[in-house]
C-alpha atoms as an extended CHARMM CRD file, in Angstrom:
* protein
*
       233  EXT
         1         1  UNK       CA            -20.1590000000       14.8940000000      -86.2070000000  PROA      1               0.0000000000
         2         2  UNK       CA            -22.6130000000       13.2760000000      -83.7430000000  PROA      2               0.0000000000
         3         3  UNK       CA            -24.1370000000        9.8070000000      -83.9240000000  PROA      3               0.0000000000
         4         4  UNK       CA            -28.1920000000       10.4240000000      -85.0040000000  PROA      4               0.0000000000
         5         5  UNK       CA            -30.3680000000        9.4300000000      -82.1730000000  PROA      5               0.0000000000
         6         6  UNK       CA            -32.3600000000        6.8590000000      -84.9850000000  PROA      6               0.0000000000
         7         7  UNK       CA            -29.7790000000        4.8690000000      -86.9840000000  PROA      7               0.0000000000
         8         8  UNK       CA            -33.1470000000        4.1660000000      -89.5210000000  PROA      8               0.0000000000
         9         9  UNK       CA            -33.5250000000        7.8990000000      -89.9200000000  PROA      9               0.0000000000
        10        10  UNK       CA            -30.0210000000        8.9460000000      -90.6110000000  PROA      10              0.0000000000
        11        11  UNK       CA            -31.0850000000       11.9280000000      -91.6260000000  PROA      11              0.0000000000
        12        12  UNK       CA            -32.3270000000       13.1930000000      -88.4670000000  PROA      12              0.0000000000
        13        13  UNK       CA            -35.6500000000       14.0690000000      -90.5000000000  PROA      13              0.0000000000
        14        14  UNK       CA            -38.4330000000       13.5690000000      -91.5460000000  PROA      14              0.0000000000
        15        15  UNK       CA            -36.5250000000       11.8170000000      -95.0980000000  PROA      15              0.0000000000
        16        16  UNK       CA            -35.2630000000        8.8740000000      -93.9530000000  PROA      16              0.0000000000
        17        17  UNK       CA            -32.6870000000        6.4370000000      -96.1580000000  PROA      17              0.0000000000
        18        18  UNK       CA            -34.5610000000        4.9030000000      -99.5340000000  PROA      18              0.0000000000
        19        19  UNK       CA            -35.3350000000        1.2750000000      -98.4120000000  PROA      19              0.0000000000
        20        20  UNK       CA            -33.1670000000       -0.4420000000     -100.6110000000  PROA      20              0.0000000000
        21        21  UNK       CA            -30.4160000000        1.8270000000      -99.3290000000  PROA      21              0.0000000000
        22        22  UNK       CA            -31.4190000000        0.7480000000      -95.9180000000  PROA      22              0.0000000000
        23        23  UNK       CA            -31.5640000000       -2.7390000000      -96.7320000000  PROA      23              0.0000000000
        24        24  UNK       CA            -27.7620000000       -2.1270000000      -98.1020000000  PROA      24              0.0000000000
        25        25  UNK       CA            -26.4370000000       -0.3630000000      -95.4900000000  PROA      25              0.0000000000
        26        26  UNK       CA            -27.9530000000       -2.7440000000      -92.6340000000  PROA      26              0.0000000000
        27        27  UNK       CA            -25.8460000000       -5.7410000000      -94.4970000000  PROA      27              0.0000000000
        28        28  UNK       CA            -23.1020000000       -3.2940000000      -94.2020000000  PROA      28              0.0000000000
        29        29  UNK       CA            -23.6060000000       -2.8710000000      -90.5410000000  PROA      29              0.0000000000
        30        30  UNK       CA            -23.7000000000       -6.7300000000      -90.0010000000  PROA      30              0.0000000000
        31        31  UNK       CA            -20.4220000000       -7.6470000000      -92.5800000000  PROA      31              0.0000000000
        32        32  UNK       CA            -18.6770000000       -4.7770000000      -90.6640000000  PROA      32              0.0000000000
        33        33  UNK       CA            -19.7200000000       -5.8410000000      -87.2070000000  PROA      33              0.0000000000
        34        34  UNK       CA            -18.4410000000       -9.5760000000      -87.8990000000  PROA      34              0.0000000000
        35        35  UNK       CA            -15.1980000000       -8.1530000000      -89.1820000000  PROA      35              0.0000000000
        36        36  UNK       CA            -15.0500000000       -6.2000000000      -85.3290000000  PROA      36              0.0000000000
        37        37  UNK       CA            -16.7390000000       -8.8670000000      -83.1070000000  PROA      37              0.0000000000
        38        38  UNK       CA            -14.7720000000       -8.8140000000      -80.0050000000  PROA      38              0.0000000000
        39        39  UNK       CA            -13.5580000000       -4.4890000000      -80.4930000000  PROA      39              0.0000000000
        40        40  UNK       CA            -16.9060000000       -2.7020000000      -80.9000000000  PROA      40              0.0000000000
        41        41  UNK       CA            -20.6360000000       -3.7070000000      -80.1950000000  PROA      41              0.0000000000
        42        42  UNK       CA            -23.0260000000       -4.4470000000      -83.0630000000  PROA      42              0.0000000000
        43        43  UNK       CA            -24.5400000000       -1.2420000000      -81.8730000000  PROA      43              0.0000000000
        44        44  UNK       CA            -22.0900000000        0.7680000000      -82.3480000000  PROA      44              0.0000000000
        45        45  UNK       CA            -21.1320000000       -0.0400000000      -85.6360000000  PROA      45              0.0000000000
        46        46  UNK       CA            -24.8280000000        0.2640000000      -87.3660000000  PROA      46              0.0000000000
        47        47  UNK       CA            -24.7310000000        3.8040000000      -86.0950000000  PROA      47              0.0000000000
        48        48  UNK       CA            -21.3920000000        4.5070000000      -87.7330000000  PROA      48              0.0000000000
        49        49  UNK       CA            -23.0170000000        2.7910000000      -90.8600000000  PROA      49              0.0000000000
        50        50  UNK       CA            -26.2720000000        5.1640000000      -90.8610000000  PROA      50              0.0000000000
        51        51  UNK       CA            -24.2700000000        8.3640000000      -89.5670000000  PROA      51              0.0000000000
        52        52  UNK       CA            -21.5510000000        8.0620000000      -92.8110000000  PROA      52              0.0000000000
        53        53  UNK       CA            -25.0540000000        7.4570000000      -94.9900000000  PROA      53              0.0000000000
        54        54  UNK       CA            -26.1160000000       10.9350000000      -93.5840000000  PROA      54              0.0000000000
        55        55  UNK       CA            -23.1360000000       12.8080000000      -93.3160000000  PROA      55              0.0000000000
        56        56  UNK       CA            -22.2500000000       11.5350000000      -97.3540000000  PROA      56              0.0000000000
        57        57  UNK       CA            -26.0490000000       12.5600000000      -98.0450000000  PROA      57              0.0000000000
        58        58  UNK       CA            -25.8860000000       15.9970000000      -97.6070000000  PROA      58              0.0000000000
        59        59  UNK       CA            -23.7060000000       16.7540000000     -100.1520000000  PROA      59              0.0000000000
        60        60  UNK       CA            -24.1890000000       13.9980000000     -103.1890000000  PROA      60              0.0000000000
        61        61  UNK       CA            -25.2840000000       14.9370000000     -106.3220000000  PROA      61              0.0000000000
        62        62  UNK       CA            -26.1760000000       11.2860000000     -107.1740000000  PROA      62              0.0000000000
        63        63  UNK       CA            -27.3150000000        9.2950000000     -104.6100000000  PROA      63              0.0000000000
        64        64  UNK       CA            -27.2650000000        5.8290000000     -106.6540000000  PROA      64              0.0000000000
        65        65  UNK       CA            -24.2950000000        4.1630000000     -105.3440000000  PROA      65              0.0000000000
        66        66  UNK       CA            -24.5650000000        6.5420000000     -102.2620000000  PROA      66              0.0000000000
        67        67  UNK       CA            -25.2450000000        3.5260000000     -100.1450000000  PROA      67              0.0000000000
        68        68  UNK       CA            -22.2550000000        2.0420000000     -100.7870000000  PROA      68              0.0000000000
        69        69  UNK       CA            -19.9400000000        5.0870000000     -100.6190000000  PROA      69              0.0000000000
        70        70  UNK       CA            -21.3810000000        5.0950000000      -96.4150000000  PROA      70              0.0000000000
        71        71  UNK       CA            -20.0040000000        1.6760000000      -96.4100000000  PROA      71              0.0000000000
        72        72  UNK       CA            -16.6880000000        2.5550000000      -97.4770000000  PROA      72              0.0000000000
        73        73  UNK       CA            -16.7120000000        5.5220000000      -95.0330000000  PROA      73              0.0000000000
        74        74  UNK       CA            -18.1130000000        3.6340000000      -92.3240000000  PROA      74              0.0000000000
        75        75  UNK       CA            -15.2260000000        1.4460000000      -92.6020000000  PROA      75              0.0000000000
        76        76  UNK       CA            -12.4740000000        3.9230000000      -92.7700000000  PROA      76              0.0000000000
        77        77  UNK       CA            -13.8060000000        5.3900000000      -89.6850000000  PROA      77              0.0000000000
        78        78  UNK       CA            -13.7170000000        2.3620000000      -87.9800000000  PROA      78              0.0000000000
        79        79  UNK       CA            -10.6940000000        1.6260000000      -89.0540000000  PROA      79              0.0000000000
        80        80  UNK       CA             -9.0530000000        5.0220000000      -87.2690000000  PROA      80              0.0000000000
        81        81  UNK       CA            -11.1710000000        3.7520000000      -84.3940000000  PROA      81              0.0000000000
        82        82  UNK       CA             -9.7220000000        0.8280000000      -83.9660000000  PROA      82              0.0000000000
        83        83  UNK       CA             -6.3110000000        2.6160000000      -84.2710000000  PROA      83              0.0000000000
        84        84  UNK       CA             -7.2350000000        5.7370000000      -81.5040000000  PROA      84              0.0000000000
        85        85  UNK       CA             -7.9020000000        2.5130000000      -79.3750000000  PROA      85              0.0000000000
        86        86  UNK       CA             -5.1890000000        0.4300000000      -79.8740000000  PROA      86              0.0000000000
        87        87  UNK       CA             -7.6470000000       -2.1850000000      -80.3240000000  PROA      87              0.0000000000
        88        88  UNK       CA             -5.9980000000       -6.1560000000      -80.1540000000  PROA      88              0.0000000000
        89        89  UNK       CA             -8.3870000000       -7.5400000000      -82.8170000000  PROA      89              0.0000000000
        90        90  UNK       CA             -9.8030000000       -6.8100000000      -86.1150000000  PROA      90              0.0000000000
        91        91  UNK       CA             -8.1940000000       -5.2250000000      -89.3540000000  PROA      91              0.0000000000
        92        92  UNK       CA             -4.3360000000       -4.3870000000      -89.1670000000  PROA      92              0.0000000000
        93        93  UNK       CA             -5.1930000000       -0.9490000000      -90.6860000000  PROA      93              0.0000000000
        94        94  UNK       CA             -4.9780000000        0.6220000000      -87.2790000000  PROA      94              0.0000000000
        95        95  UNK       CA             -0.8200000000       -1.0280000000      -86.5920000000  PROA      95              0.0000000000
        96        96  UNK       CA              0.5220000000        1.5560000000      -88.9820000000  PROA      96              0.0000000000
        97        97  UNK       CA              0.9110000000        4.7570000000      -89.3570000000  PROA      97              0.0000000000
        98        98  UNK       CA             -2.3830000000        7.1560000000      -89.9510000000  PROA      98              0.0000000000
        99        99  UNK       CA             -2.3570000000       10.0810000000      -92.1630000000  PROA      99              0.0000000000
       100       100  UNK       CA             -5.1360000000       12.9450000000      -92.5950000000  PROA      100             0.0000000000
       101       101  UNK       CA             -5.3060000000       15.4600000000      -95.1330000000  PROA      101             0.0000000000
       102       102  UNK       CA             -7.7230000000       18.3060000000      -94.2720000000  PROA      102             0.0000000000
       103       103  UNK       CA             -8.8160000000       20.5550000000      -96.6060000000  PROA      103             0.0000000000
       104       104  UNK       CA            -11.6380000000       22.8010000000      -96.9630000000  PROA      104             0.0000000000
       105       105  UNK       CA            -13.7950000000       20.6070000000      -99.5080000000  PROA      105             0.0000000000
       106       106  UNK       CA            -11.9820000000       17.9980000000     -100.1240000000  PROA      106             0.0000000000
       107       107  UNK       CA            -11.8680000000       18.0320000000     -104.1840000000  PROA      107             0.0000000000
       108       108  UNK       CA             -8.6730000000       19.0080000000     -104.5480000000  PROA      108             0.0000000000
       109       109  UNK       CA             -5.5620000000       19.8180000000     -102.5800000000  PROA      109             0.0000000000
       110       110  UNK       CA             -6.5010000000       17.2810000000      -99.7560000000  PROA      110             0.0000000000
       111       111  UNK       CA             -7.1550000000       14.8610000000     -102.6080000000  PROA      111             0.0000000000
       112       112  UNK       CA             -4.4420000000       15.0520000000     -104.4680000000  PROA      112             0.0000000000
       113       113  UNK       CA             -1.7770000000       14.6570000000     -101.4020000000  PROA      113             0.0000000000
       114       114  UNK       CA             -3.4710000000       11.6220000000     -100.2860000000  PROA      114             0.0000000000
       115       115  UNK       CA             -4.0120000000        9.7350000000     -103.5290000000  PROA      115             0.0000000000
       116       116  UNK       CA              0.0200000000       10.4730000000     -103.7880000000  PROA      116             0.0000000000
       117       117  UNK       CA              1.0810000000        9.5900000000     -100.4620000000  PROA      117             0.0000000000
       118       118  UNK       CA             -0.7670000000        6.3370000000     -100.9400000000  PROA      118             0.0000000000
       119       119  UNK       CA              0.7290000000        5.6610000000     -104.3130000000  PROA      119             0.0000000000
       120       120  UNK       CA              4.0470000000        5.5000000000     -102.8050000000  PROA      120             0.0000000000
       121       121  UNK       CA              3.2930000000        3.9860000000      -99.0060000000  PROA      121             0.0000000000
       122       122  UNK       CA              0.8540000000        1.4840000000     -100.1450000000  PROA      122             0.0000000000
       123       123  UNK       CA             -0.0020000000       -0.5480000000      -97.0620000000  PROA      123             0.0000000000
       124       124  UNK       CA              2.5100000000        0.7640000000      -94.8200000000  PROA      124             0.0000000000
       125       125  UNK       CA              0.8610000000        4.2780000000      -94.0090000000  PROA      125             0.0000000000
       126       126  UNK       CA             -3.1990000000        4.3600000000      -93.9540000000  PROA      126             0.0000000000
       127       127  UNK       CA             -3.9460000000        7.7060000000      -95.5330000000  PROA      127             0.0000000000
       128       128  UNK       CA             -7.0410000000        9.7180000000      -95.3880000000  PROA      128             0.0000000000
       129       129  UNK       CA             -8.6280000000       13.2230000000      -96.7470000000  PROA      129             0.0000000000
       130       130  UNK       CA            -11.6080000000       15.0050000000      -95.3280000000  PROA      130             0.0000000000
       131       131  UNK       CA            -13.1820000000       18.3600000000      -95.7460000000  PROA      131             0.0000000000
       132       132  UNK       CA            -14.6760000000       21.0690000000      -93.6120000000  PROA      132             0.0000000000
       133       133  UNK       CA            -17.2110000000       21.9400000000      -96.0730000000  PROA      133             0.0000000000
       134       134  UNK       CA            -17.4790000000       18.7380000000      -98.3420000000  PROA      134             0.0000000000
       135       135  UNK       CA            -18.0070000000       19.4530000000     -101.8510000000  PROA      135             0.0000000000
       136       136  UNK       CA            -19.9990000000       16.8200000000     -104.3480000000  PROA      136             0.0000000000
       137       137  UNK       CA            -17.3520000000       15.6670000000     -106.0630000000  PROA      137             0.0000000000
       138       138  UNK       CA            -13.3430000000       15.8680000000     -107.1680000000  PROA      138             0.0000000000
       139       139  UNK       CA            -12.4970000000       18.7810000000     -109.5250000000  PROA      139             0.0000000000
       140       140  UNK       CA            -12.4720000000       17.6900000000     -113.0870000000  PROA      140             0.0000000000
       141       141  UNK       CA             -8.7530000000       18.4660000000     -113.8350000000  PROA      141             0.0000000000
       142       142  UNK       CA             -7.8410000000       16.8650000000     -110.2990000000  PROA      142             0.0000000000
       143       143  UNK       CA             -9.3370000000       13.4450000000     -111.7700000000  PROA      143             0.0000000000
       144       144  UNK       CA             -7.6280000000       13.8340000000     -115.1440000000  PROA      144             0.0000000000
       145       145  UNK       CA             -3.6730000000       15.1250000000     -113.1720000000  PROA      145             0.0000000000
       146       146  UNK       CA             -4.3000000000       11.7970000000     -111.3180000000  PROA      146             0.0000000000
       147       147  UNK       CA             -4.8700000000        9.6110000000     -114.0780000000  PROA      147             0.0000000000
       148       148  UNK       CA             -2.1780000000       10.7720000000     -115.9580000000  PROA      148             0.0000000000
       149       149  UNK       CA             -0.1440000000        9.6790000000     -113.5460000000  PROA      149             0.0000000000
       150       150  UNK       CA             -1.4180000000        5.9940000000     -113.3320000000  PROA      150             0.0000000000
       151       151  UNK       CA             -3.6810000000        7.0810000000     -110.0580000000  PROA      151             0.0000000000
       152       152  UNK       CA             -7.1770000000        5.8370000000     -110.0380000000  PROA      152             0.0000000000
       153       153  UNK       CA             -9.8840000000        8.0980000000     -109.2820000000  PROA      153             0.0000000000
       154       154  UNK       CA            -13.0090000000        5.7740000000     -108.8040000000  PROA      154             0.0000000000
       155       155  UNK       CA            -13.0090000000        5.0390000000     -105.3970000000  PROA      155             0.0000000000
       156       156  UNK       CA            -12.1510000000        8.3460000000     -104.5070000000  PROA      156             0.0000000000
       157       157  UNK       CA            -15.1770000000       11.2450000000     -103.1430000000  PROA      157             0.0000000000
       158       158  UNK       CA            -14.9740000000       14.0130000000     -100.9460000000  PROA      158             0.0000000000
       159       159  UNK       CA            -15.5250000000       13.1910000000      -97.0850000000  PROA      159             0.0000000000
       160       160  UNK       CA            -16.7990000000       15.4130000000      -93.7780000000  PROA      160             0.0000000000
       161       161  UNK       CA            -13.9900000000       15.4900000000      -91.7260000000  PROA      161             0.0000000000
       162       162  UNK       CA            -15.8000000000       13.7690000000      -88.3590000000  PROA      162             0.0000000000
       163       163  UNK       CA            -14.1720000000       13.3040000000      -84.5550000000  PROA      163             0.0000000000
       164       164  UNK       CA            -13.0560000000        9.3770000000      -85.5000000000  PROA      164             0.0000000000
       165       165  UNK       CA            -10.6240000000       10.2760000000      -87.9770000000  PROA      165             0.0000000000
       166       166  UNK       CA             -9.1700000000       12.9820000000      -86.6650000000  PROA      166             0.0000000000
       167       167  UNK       CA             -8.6010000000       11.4220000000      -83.1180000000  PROA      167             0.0000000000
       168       168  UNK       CA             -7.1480000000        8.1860000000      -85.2470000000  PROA      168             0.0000000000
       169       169  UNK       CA             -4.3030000000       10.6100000000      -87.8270000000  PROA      169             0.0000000000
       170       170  UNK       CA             -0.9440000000       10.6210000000      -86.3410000000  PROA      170             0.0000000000
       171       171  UNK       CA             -0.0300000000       12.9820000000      -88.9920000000  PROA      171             0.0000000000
       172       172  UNK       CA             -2.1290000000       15.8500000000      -89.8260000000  PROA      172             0.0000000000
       173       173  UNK       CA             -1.4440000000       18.3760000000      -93.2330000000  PROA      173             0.0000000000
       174       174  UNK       CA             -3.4900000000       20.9370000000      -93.3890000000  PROA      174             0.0000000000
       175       175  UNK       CA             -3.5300000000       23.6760000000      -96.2040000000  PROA      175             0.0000000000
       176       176  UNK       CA             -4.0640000000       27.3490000000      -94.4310000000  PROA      176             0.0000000000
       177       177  UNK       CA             -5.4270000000       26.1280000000      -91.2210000000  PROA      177             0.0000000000
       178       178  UNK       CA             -6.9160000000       24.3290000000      -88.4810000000  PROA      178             0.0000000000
       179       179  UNK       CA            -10.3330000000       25.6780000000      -88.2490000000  PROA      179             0.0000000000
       180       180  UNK       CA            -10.9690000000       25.2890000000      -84.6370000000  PROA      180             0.0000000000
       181       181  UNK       CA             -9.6320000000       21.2570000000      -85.2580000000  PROA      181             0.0000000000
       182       182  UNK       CA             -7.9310000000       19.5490000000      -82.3660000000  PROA      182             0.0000000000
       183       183  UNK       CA             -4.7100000000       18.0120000000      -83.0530000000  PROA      183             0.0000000000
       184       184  UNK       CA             -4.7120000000       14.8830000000      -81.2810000000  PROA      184             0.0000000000
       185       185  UNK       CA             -2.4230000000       14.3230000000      -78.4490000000  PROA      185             0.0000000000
       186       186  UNK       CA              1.2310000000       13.0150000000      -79.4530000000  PROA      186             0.0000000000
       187       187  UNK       CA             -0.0450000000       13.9760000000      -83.3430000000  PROA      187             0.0000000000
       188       188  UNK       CA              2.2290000000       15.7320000000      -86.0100000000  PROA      188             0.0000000000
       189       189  UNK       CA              1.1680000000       18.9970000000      -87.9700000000  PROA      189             0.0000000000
       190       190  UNK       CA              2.1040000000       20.4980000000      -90.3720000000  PROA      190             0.0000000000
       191       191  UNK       CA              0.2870000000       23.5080000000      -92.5740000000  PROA      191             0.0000000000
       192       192  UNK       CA              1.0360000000       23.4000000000      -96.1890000000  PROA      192             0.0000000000
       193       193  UNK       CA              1.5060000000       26.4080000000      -98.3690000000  PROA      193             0.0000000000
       194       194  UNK       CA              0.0340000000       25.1030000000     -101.7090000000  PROA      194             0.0000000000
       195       195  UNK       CA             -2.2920000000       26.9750000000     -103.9740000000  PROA      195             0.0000000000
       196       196  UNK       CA             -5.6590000000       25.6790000000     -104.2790000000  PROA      196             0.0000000000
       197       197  UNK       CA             -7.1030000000       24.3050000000     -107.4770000000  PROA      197             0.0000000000
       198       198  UNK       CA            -10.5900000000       25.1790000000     -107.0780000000  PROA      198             0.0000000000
       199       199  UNK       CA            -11.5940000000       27.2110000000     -110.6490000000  PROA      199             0.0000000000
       200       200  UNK       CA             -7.6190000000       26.9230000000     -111.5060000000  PROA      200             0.0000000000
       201       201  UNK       CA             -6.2050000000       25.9490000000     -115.2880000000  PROA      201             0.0000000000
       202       202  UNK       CA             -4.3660000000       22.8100000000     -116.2720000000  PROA      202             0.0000000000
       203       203  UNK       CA             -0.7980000000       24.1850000000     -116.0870000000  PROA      203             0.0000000000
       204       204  UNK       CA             -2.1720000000       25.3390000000     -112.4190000000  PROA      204             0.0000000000
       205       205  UNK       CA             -3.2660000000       22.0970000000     -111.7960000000  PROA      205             0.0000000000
       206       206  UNK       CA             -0.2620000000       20.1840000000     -113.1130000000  PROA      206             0.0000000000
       207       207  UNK       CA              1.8480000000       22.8200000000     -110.6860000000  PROA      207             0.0000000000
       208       208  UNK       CA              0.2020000000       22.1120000000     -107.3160000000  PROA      208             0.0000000000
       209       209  UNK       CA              0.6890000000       18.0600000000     -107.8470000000  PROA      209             0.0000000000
       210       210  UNK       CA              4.1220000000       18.9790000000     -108.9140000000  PROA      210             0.0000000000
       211       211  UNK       CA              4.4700000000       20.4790000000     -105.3280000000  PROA      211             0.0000000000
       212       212  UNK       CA              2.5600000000       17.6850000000     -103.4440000000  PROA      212             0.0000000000
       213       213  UNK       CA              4.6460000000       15.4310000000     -105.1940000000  PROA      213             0.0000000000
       214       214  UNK       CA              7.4250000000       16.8740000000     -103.6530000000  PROA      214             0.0000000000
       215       215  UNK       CA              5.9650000000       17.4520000000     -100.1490000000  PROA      215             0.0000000000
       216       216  UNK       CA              4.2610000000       13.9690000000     -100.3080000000  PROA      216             0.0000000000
       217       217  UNK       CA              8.0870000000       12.7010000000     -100.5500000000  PROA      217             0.0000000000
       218       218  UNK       CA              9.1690000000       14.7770000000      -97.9650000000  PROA      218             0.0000000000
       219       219  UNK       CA              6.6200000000       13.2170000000      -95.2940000000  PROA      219             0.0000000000
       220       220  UNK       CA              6.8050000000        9.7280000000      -96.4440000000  PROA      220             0.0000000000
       221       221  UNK       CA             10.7600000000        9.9710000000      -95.8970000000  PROA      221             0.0000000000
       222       222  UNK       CA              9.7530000000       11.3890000000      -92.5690000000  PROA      222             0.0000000000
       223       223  UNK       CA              6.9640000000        8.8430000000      -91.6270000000  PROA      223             0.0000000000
       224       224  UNK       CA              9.4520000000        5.9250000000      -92.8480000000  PROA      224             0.0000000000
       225       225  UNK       CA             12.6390000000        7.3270000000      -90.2430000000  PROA      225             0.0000000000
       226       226  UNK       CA             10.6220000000        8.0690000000      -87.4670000000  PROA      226             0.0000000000
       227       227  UNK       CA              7.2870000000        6.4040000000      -87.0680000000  PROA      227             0.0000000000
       228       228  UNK       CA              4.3920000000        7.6600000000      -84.2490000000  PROA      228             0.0000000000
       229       229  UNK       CA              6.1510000000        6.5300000000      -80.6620000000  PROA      229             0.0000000000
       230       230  UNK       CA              3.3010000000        4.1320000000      -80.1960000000  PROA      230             0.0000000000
       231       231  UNK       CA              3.7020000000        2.0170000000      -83.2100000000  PROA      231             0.0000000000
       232       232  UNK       CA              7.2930000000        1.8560000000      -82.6220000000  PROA      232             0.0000000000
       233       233  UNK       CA              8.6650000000       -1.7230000000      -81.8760000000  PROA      233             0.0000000000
């Protein structure tokens, strides 16, 4: 989870980015550092760029829209930046309540809860997964639950869970346990008992979103009646 020393060699060896990738993420660096003059240095926010390229590296299986994906995950960790800071200016992703899902690799469980708790919060609740051990990519039957229920799957890919996000969740759901991860001060947790999907069946699959459905419910009736104490008016 630390910042590479050489923002060009993301890596932190000898392979650095492909230049077109670094051409793409360096546009990313300056779009993003427009969108939060005024709340974090140019600096600052190329490293994020390059460090999401590396951490996302490590694990992809294609590496054609990899470039990209960094940008996305640059900006999400901005984003729970910005929030961890109560920062005045920039996005309003950071006024409302932040959610993390943690689970181990972040293809299924972890997945699943957040593309449902997002489904029904929308833009009142920013919601976020992450893994310990970041697989490549969702589970197969995870993708296919989703889109039967009208849940998109494209924009979705497993994360490394990194200091940013965690420090920005005022809610975090964990599924077994912590792993040595600090709650944040003032933060909610709560460990969920679901089975994991990882090698499981359809009907197995259809069960656990079943129970995240439920649980997903739960928390966003919770969220909605008693928000974090600092976003409360």
């Amino acid at each position: 989870m630390n910042e590479p020393t050489d923002p060009k060699n993301p890596t932190g060896s000898t392979e650095s980015a492909q230049p077109l990738d670094t051409r793409v993420l360096t546009r990313t660096a300056e779009h993003l550092a427009d969108r939060y003059a005024g709340v974090f240095s140019p600096d600052l926010v190329e490293r994020m760029v390059f460090e999401s390229y590396a951490a996302l590296s490590r694990t992809a299986r294609v590496r054609t829209h990899l470039a990209g994906l960094a940008g996305h995950f640059a900006a999400d960790r901005l984003a729970a930046l910005a929030h961890t800071r109560n920062a005045g200016a920039g996005p309003q992703q950071y006024a409302v309540p932040q959610v993390l899902f943690l689970g181990e690799h972040d293809t299924g469980r972890a997945q699943i809860a957040a593309a449902l708790l997002a489904d029904h919060a929308g833009e009142t609740i920013t919601v976020r997964s992450a893994g310990l051990l970041p697989g490549a990519a969702l589970e197969p039957l995870v993708v296919a639950a989703l889109a039967e229920r009208g849940i998109g799957t494209e924009d979705l890919y497993p994360k490394p869970v990194t200091e940013d996000v965690v420090a920005g969740a005022d809610w975090v759901i964990t599924f077994g346990t912590l792993h040595g991860i600090p709650v944040p001060a003032g933060a909610t947790h709560q460990d969920w008992d679901v089975e994991g999907v990882l090698e499981a069946d359809p009907d197995m699959v259809h069960a656990v979103v079943e129970e995240l459905e439920n649980r997903v419910q739960a928390l966003y009736e919770q969220i909605r009646a008693r928000p974090p104490a600092h976003l409360r008016g």
